[in-house]
Amino acid sequence: MPKVIRASRTTEQHTRVNDASAVLKRFYVAERQLMRITGGWFVKTSQWDLKFQLAVDQWQAVEHADALRTRVLELRYPRRDVDKKYDADVMAFMAEVAKAANVREFIAGVYEVLLPALVEAYQDYLQRADALDDSPTVYRLGHIVGDEQRQIGMMHGLINRVMPDRAASVDVWCDYLRRYLDSVGGLSGLGEKSDRPNDFADRPEFQVPRQTVRDERFKPMLFHLPHENKYDKAGQQAWKRIEALDKRVAMQVWSAISHFNEIWAAEVPASVMYELTNEPWDFYLDLSRWMWDEARHSMMGYRAIQGWGWDAPTLIPYGNALYNALGHMPAAQRLALLYYFEEGLLRSGLKQTEIKILESAGDEGSTQDMDYDWADEAIHVSFGFKWLRHLLGDDTAGQAELKRLTDEARAVLAEFVRLHQDDDAAKLAPFFDRLYDLIAAMTYEIPDDGLDIQWAPVVADEEVLQEL
Amino acid sequence: MYRIRLVKLGKEFDAEPDEVILDAAERNGIILTHSCRSGTCRACITHVISGCIEHDPDYVDDLSIDRGEIAAGYRLLCSALACSDEELER
């Protein structure tokens, strides 16, 4: 007869390595899909505060997904399978979450059903996990739980402030998603399974919008600064009045408006990573970061505008042309144009010029914002370089295709500007005239530091954009 | 010590054989356009008119520059070392 001594301890169910990797793979898939659909709904959402919150939460989702994916691979899970064979139930549930009828439903579905379910599933895992044997998972999940509890709390406060009215349909939607999730055994897949509800079977799959709409508190505008629209001579003259006050003042205002409008540069990678479904994991990791960085830059501008006490919706042009003019183009082409802009601006040395002028203005906040923006943009160029070569080919043909796509996109954008040159939404002079009065009243003298930098933004940027 | 000439700027400076070109320029009070200092953002990409300049072999696989660009004489100054006197299109 075999002989043993008693077990030194007992363990919970489903805690062996293969069980753990299977469950964590489901969690990874859920977070991965959460990142993608939140990015897609970020594009679709116009309300500024909600849009910004979705941006940060989608980036945290990709960080969570990356941590979980890393851990799955540490648990003898085959590398060749980690980004394949996604659990069909999890994928189906996440697709349902994305099918919300409007942003209010989407936010309720994510923050009242999905994220609480993820937190519950993670806490269940943590309760069963052996903190010594499975320590790396325990560490990572503990942080993810903290993040997601904070996300739920933040969005709860925000949605009640900006969209206090809650239609009955939102409760119907949440109830449906809960029943759907129950039917697939929960996010861990360890629960009982049953027939899936099909209350909303006739709803179409979510598609990332090719046209964005800006926050309704703002006046609809196509452009935000005069270099975008060379036909807007009145806007350029109005801007030059601001420049004439002092180049330091002009740079302070320019950088804030420019940063705020970088939201289009967040929308492009968000839409690209939603549309392209089968790229390497690092593609999503990089584009998600790119998206969040650009949303941060947008908030930098918004924060500066608020810091001056200005009412952004009435004073600041908030355009959508850069996203919408390219909306019909393939994902790689939209990414190519964004890369073209970012690489061109870095190679022109404009960031250094801008920072020097802001330093001369003594505007510590705007200087620091620009400094971090500069660091971020340097990363983005490396992302664009790497992934456009991946998408188009790392050879002569690939380079030719990148140039063709970029040239075509620039021509389409130039034609968009030409076609819309007389639209009311293309006329910036009223904004700059209103701003001029405010700015002139706020200016004060400082000692002359001998700043000797030429900065003519309209000309400088047109050189970068090559007369679009 | 190698002599580096920036043709467009009309400036010259010396660089040690193992010194990064961008750093050597800054040591001589010349600030060239740059960003990442790691060869990934392409802000410092420059055409070499004459002379020998090679990317740091320790990082050559991590640089954001095409083989075709290298063959055409382009280098990333933040990650490149001089191996002779040279003229740069800057």
XYZ file of C-alpha atoms in Angstrom:
558
model
C 0.000 0.000 0.000
C 1.203 3.575 -0.751
C 2.027 5.642 2.322
C 1.725 9.435 2.959
C 1.652 11.846 5.821
C -1.237 14.224 6.254
C -1.446 17.286 4.001
C 0.107 20.324 5.635
C -2.815 22.464 4.500
C -5.849 22.430 2.280
C -6.482 24.559 -0.801
C -9.515 26.127 -2.450
C -11.118 24.817 -5.632
C -9.960 26.049 -9.047
C -6.628 27.341 -7.788
C -4.181 25.078 -9.619
C -2.028 26.623 -12.327
C -4.118 25.485 -15.271
C -7.319 26.651 -13.584
C -5.756 30.002 -12.745
C -4.459 30.627 -16.248
C -7.835 29.751 -17.761
C -9.689 32.162 -15.508
C -7.087 34.903 -15.884
C -7.234 34.506 -19.645
C -10.973 35.262 -19.469
C -10.247 38.304 -17.343
C -7.605 39.414 -19.848
C -10.086 39.085 -22.693
C -12.680 41.075 -20.765
C -10.223 43.900 -20.012
C -8.906 43.860 -23.558
C -12.399 44.204 -24.958
C -13.271 46.808 -22.330
C -10.326 48.865 -23.560
C -11.464 48.617 -27.176
C -15.147 49.362 -26.640
C -14.433 52.183 -24.208
C -12.138 53.692 -26.826
C -14.872 53.324 -29.426
C -17.419 54.988 -27.176
C -14.897 57.677 -26.344
C -15.080 58.672 -30.007
C -18.869 58.530 -29.951
C -19.229 60.529 -26.733
C -19.453 64.274 -27.128
C -19.921 65.469 -23.528
C -16.457 66.689 -22.560
C -16.268 65.485 -18.945
C -17.521 62.014 -19.799
C -15.227 61.819 -22.804
C -12.178 62.563 -20.676
C -13.167 60.026 -18.018
C -13.661 57.348 -20.666
C -10.197 58.132 -22.016
C -8.415 57.540 -18.745
C -10.471 54.468 -17.965
C -9.755 52.879 -21.347
C -6.022 53.365 -20.757
C -6.258 51.797 -17.316
C -8.136 48.904 -18.924
C -5.236 48.269 -21.300
C -2.801 48.407 -18.380
C -4.974 45.880 -16.547
C -5.198 43.701 -19.624
C -1.435 43.809 -20.040
C -0.831 42.831 -16.428
C -3.255 39.922 -16.721
C -1.848 38.808 -20.077
C 1.668 38.849 -18.639
C 0.513 36.722 -15.731
C -1.313 34.253 -17.984
C 1.930 33.680 -19.882
C 3.760 33.090 -16.611
C 1.389 30.236 -15.834
C 2.607 27.772 -18.467
C 0.043 29.164 -20.906
C 1.157 28.777 -24.524
C 2.327 32.043 -26.032
C 0.832 31.021 -29.363
C -2.627 30.868 -27.784
C -2.773 33.871 -25.491
C -4.057 36.143 -28.236
C -6.191 33.474 -29.860
C -9.042 31.255 -28.756
C -10.738 34.014 -26.826
C -13.618 32.744 -24.745
C -16.711 33.060 -26.921
C -18.977 33.829 -23.972
C -16.836 36.719 -22.774
C -16.524 38.089 -26.296
C -20.268 37.862 -26.815
C -21.010 39.600 -23.530
C -18.569 42.413 -24.237
C -20.110 42.894 -27.673
C -23.485 43.252 -25.980
C -22.129 45.904 -23.604
C -20.933 47.902 -26.619
C -24.403 47.762 -28.218
C -25.785 50.388 -25.844
C -28.284 52.721 -27.469
C -26.636 55.883 -26.177
C -23.829 57.073 -23.941
C -26.035 57.024 -20.848
C -26.756 53.335 -21.429
C -23.135 52.580 -22.231
C -21.886 54.162 -19.042
C -24.524 52.388 -16.964
C -23.644 49.083 -18.613
C -19.916 49.479 -17.973
C -19.909 51.162 -14.579
C -22.985 49.541 -13.026
C -22.760 46.046 -14.468
C -19.451 45.170 -16.100
C -16.947 46.800 -13.757
C -18.777 45.748 -10.578
C -18.876 42.211 -11.991
C -15.153 42.344 -12.742
C -14.399 43.610 -9.241
C -16.538 40.840 -7.760
C -14.832 38.220 -9.914
C -11.379 39.514 -8.973
C -12.272 39.579 -5.287
C -13.573 36.030 -5.546
C -10.314 34.999 -7.174
C -8.316 36.775 -4.477
C -10.327 35.096 -1.756
C -9.507 31.669 -3.166
C -5.938 32.368 -4.281
C -2.946 31.284 -2.249
C -1.101 34.529 -1.553
C 2.248 32.712 -1.581
C 1.849 30.313 -4.500
C 0.044 32.832 -6.707
C 1.606 35.977 -5.289
C 2.169 37.811 -8.612
C -1.518 37.473 -9.463
C -2.592 38.591 -6.005
C -0.425 41.690 -6.291
C -1.707 42.616 -9.734
C -5.381 41.894 -9.083
C -5.254 43.878 -5.859
C -4.178 46.951 -7.795
C -6.732 46.368 -10.534
C -9.542 46.077 -7.997
C -8.477 49.381 -6.463
C -8.396 51.073 -9.859
C -11.783 49.786 -10.873
C -13.479 50.628 -7.612
C -12.136 54.146 -8.046
C -13.361 54.264 -11.656
C -16.845 53.226 -10.583
C -16.938 55.896 -7.890
C -15.601 58.620 -10.200
C -18.069 57.875 -12.968
C -20.973 57.556 -10.543
C -20.367 61.090 -9.296
C -19.715 62.433 -12.770
C -22.732 60.956 -14.536
C -25.054 62.143 -11.786
C -23.676 65.632 -12.219
C -23.668 65.907 -16.006
C -26.607 63.637 -16.898
C -28.813 63.545 -13.812
C -31.911 62.348 -15.670
C -32.027 58.574 -15.917
C -34.485 57.037 -18.329
C -36.212 53.804 -17.403
C -34.586 52.224 -20.425
C -31.215 52.451 -18.666
C -32.448 50.153 -15.914
C -33.898 47.784 -18.509
C -30.517 47.724 -20.261
C -28.585 47.032 -17.068
C -30.992 44.284 -16.064
C -30.525 42.681 -19.470
C -26.718 42.798 -19.218
C -26.809 41.249 -15.740
C -28.990 38.399 -16.970
C -26.734 37.969 -19.989
C -23.640 37.800 -17.809
C -25.284 35.301 -15.489
C -26.193 33.166 -18.483
C -22.521 32.735 -19.453
C -21.423 31.763 -15.961
C -20.123 35.189 -14.984
C -16.815 36.671 -16.012
C -14.839 33.866 -14.401
C -16.959 31.282 -16.198
C -17.235 29.310 -12.975
C -20.957 29.964 -12.484
C -23.908 28.007 -13.838
C -24.684 28.599 -17.485
C -28.130 28.992 -18.994
C -29.810 30.150 -22.194
C -28.696 33.623 -23.193
C -31.376 36.319 -23.132
C -32.033 37.907 -26.510
C -33.998 41.031 -25.578
C -31.844 43.231 -27.795
C -30.967 40.757 -30.520
C -32.166 43.212 -33.161
C -29.711 45.914 -32.124
C -26.811 46.318 -34.564
C -23.240 45.738 -33.482
C -21.421 48.826 -32.278
C -19.438 50.630 -34.954
C -16.931 53.306 -34.124
C -18.198 56.616 -35.583
C -16.480 58.000 -38.665
C -17.831 61.437 -37.796
C -17.606 62.985 -34.351
C -19.883 65.509 -32.708
C -18.527 67.964 -30.190
C -19.987 68.825 -26.808
C -23.266 70.664 -27.409
C -22.270 73.417 -24.984
C -19.743 74.589 -27.591
C -20.566 76.358 -30.830
C -20.015 73.834 -33.654
C -16.685 74.648 -35.316
C -14.500 72.996 -37.900
C -11.171 74.587 -37.002
C -9.553 75.980 -33.887
C -6.505 78.055 -34.894
C -5.794 80.098 -38.018
C -3.054 77.865 -39.429
C -5.640 75.193 -40.169
C -7.572 77.266 -42.666
C -5.507 79.458 -44.937
C -8.653 80.966 -46.473
C -9.777 82.503 -43.182
C -7.996 85.818 -43.606
C -10.242 87.549 -41.062
C -9.390 84.881 -38.507
C -5.696 85.305 -39.207
C -5.921 89.080 -38.808
C -7.836 88.687 -35.561
C -5.175 86.298 -34.310
C -2.390 88.694 -35.268
C -3.898 91.294 -32.928
C -3.307 88.820 -30.106
C 0.229 88.199 -31.358
C 0.828 91.927 -31.375
C 0.209 92.090 -27.627
C 3.334 89.973 -27.081
C 4.527 86.677 -28.516
C 4.584 85.328 -24.963
C 0.902 86.092 -24.483
C 0.088 84.665 -27.895
C 1.977 81.465 -27.100
C 0.188 81.062 -23.779
C -3.179 81.263 -25.506
C -2.118 79.330 -28.605
C -0.800 76.424 -26.589
C -3.974 76.199 -24.506
C -6.312 76.228 -27.524
C -4.052 73.876 -29.433
C -3.778 71.424 -26.559
C -7.511 71.454 -25.950
C -8.150 70.563 -29.573
C -5.774 67.608 -29.552
C -8.803 65.487 -28.813
C -8.922 64.517 -32.505
C -5.481 62.986 -32.102
C -6.929 60.817 -29.336
C -9.923 59.874 -31.459
C -7.795 58.617 -34.335
C -5.898 55.889 -32.428
C -9.070 54.995 -30.500
C -10.947 54.407 -33.735
C -8.025 52.586 -35.340
C -7.638 50.117 -32.511
C -11.353 49.443 -32.547
C -11.441 48.762 -36.264
C -8.301 46.637 -36.489
C -9.055 43.537 -34.480
C -6.183 41.129 -35.111
C -2.980 43.053 -34.524
C -0.214 42.106 -32.060
C -0.970 42.925 -28.431
C 1.648 45.677 -28.308
C -0.224 47.482 -31.073
C -3.188 47.976 -28.750
C -0.962 48.752 -25.792
C 0.752 51.524 -27.746
C -2.316 52.984 -29.425
C -4.226 52.988 -26.171
C -1.415 54.973 -24.556
C -1.300 57.275 -27.568
C -5.018 57.908 -27.170
C -4.760 58.640 -23.458
C -1.785 60.948 -23.940
C -3.647 63.048 -26.486
C -6.700 63.189 -24.239
C -4.384 64.350 -21.429
C -3.021 67.055 -23.701
C -6.569 68.129 -24.402
C -7.226 68.357 -20.679
C -4.018 70.361 -20.268
C -5.515 73.006 -22.528
C -8.888 72.869 -20.822
C -7.221 73.231 -17.414
C -5.257 76.283 -18.557
C -8.400 77.885 -19.988
C -10.250 77.269 -16.747
C -7.267 78.560 -14.800
C -7.618 81.897 -16.550
C -11.270 81.926 -15.554
C -12.523 81.715 -19.114
C -15.732 79.977 -20.109
C -14.431 77.469 -22.656
C -17.720 76.807 -24.516
C -18.282 80.466 -25.344
C -14.673 81.560 -25.845
C -12.721 78.652 -27.296
C -13.113 77.190 -30.791
C -13.480 73.419 -30.547
C -13.145 71.868 -33.974
C -13.836 68.475 -35.473
C -12.528 68.827 -39.035
C -9.297 66.947 -38.477
C -11.184 63.793 -37.492
C -14.229 64.160 -39.698
C -12.436 65.058 -42.921
C -10.586 61.750 -42.731
C -13.495 59.721 -41.386
C -14.116 57.768 -44.570
C -10.482 56.700 -44.936
C -9.038 53.313 -43.956
C -7.599 53.010 -40.467
C -3.966 52.874 -41.614
C -4.401 56.044 -43.629
C -5.836 57.985 -40.700
C -2.977 56.793 -38.542
C -0.500 57.754 -41.270
C -1.684 61.350 -41.297
C -1.542 61.619 -37.521
C 2.018 60.257 -37.625
C 2.910 62.710 -40.376
C 1.763 65.638 -38.253
C 3.553 64.479 -35.113
C 6.832 63.619 -36.788
C 6.805 66.876 -38.742
C 6.221 68.970 -35.651
C 9.050 67.278 -33.762
C 11.477 67.582 -36.663
C 10.670 71.271 -37.035
C 11.870 71.933 -33.491
C 8.674 73.849 -32.725
C 8.258 72.232 -29.331
C 11.577 73.639 -28.154
C 10.606 77.066 -29.469
C 7.255 76.944 -27.751
C 8.771 75.931 -24.434
C 11.354 78.720 -24.550
C 8.649 81.314 -25.132
C 6.465 79.913 -22.358
C 9.460 79.920 -20.021
C 10.061 83.545 -20.938
C 6.420 84.284 -20.099
C 6.996 82.849 -16.630
C 3.973 80.600 -17.159
C 5.091 77.578 -15.178
C 1.939 75.568 -15.768
C 1.868 76.012 -19.532
C 5.614 75.342 -19.730
C 5.322 72.102 -17.826
C 2.307 71.033 -19.880
C 4.257 71.616 -23.082
C 7.312 69.850 -21.708
C 5.318 66.682 -20.994
C 3.453 67.024 -24.270
C 6.831 67.090 -26.031
C 7.983 63.950 -24.216
C 4.729 62.189 -25.086
C 4.866 63.152 -28.746
C 8.358 61.699 -29.023
C 6.918 58.356 -27.888
C 4.043 58.650 -30.341
C 6.395 59.035 -33.289
C 8.061 55.775 -32.315
C 4.617 54.145 -32.119
C 3.689 55.467 -35.542
C 6.999 54.455 -37.084
C 6.727 50.941 -35.701
C 3.083 50.205 -36.402
C 2.755 51.817 -39.802
C 5.614 49.626 -40.926
C 3.807 46.675 -39.437
C 0.599 47.574 -41.260
C 2.102 48.616 -44.593
C 5.340 46.658 -44.821
C 8.892 47.285 -43.692
C 10.306 47.534 -47.187
C 10.473 49.888 -50.145
C 6.911 49.083 -51.171
C 5.712 49.759 -47.638
C 7.449 53.116 -47.562
C 5.976 54.042 -50.921
C 2.531 53.092 -49.676
C 2.988 55.167 -46.523
C 3.903 58.170 -48.645
C 0.989 57.575 -50.993
C -1.509 57.271 -48.139
C -0.120 60.342 -46.393
C -0.109 62.478 -49.518
C -3.638 61.398 -50.363
C -4.854 62.127 -46.828
C -3.233 65.564 -46.884
C -4.880 66.303 -50.217
C -8.267 65.189 -48.897
C -7.829 67.410 -45.859
C -6.801 70.344 -48.030
C -9.863 69.838 -50.208
C -12.077 69.648 -47.114
C -10.689 72.981 -45.972
C -11.262 74.491 -49.422
C -14.837 73.234 -49.630
C -15.713 74.543 -46.174
C -13.830 77.834 -46.323
C -17.011 79.923 -46.318
C -18.896 77.969 -43.646
C -19.775 79.914 -40.537
C -18.122 77.073 -38.637
C -14.843 77.946 -40.362
C -14.686 81.560 -39.246
C -12.514 82.096 -36.215
C -12.358 85.901 -36.056
C -15.291 86.270 -33.625
C -13.532 83.971 -31.152
C -10.225 85.802 -31.331
C -11.919 89.199 -31.123
C -13.707 88.175 -27.935
C -10.522 86.657 -26.556
C -8.504 89.739 -27.446
C -10.530 91.938 -25.141
C -10.200 89.487 -22.282
C -6.500 88.905 -22.857
C -5.667 92.590 -23.234
C -7.352 93.295 -19.915
C -5.304 90.563 -18.220
C -1.838 91.425 -19.516
C 0.790 92.968 -17.265
C 4.420 93.926 -17.743
C 7.379 91.787 -16.741
C 11.130 92.503 -16.942
C 12.515 92.054 -20.459
C 14.603 88.877 -20.550
C 15.780 89.581 -24.086
C 13.868 86.670 -25.581
C 15.162 86.443 -29.114
C 13.067 83.805 -30.801
C 11.113 84.243 -33.971
C 7.703 82.650 -33.714
C 5.133 83.265 -36.364
C 2.742 80.398 -35.766
C 0.677 80.742 -38.903
C 3.751 80.681 -41.092
C 5.647 78.125 -39.035
C 2.862 75.619 -38.946
C 2.059 76.092 -42.595
C 5.620 75.124 -43.357
C 5.165 71.943 -41.384
C 1.840 71.243 -42.998
C 3.255 72.195 -46.374
C 0.491 74.572 -47.344
C -2.411 72.231 -46.795
C 38.882 64.204 -32.180
C 36.770 64.773 -35.292
C 35.603 68.048 -36.796
C 31.868 68.264 -37.472
C 30.572 70.958 -39.814
C 26.904 71.978 -39.891
C 26.559 73.284 -43.411
C 23.208 75.134 -43.193
C 23.892 76.652 -39.795
C 27.454 77.522 -40.743
C 28.803 76.208 -37.453
C 31.511 73.711 -36.528
C 32.423 71.735 -33.448
C 34.632 68.876 -32.306
C 33.441 65.438 -31.274
C 35.312 62.685 -29.471
C 35.390 59.329 -31.288
C 32.963 57.754 -28.782
C 30.816 60.826 -28.262
C 27.218 61.088 -29.432
C 26.999 63.836 -32.066
C 24.044 65.569 -30.390
C 25.904 65.624 -27.055
C 29.061 66.942 -28.697
C 27.096 69.746 -30.314
C 25.528 70.688 -26.978
C 28.928 70.548 -25.267
C 29.945 73.188 -27.788
C 26.879 75.318 -27.141
C 24.947 74.258 -30.238
C 21.433 72.998 -29.539
C 20.141 70.871 -32.388
C 16.518 69.849 -32.808
C 15.907 66.691 -30.831
C 13.394 65.051 -28.526
C 13.773 61.504 -27.241
C 17.602 61.178 -27.159
C 17.056 57.469 -27.815
C 16.760 57.276 -31.589
C 13.050 56.620 -31.645
C 11.339 59.960 -32.357
C 13.244 60.930 -35.539
C 13.405 64.618 -34.574
C 17.176 64.674 -35.135
C 17.333 62.723 -38.393
C 19.986 64.338 -40.571
C 21.600 63.764 -43.951
C 25.338 63.180 -43.877
C 26.929 65.040 -46.791
C 30.403 63.650 -46.313
C 32.386 61.700 -43.747
C 31.777 58.657 -41.623
C 29.060 58.547 -38.955
C 27.579 55.346 -37.586
C 24.791 54.563 -35.163
C 25.801 53.289 -31.747
C 26.037 49.511 -32.277
C 24.571 48.831 -28.828
C 21.216 50.312 -29.853
C 21.189 49.945 -33.615
C 18.249 47.522 -33.577
C 16.057 49.878 -31.573
C 16.261 52.920 -33.814
C 13.360 54.407 -35.785
C 15.149 54.655 -39.082
C 14.763 52.594 -42.229
C 17.514 50.617 -43.867
C 16.817 52.670 -46.977
C 17.298 55.927 -45.081
C 20.592 54.686 -43.684
C 21.708 53.635 -47.151
C 20.789 57.104 -48.400
C 23.074 58.658 -45.802
C 20.644 59.621 -43.054
C 21.511 59.239 -39.385
C 19.862 59.966 -36.045
C 22.254 62.374 -34.351
C 21.124 61.465 -30.832
C 22.317 57.904 -31.382
C 25.239 58.330 -33.774
C 29.002 58.478 -33.333
C 31.496 60.119 -35.670
C 34.252 58.018 -37.221
C 35.866 60.807 -39.275
C 35.580 64.518 -39.903
C 32.219 65.156 -41.518
C 29.707 67.559 -43.002
C 26.063 67.405 -41.990
C 23.063 68.919 -43.758
C 22.034 71.046 -40.805
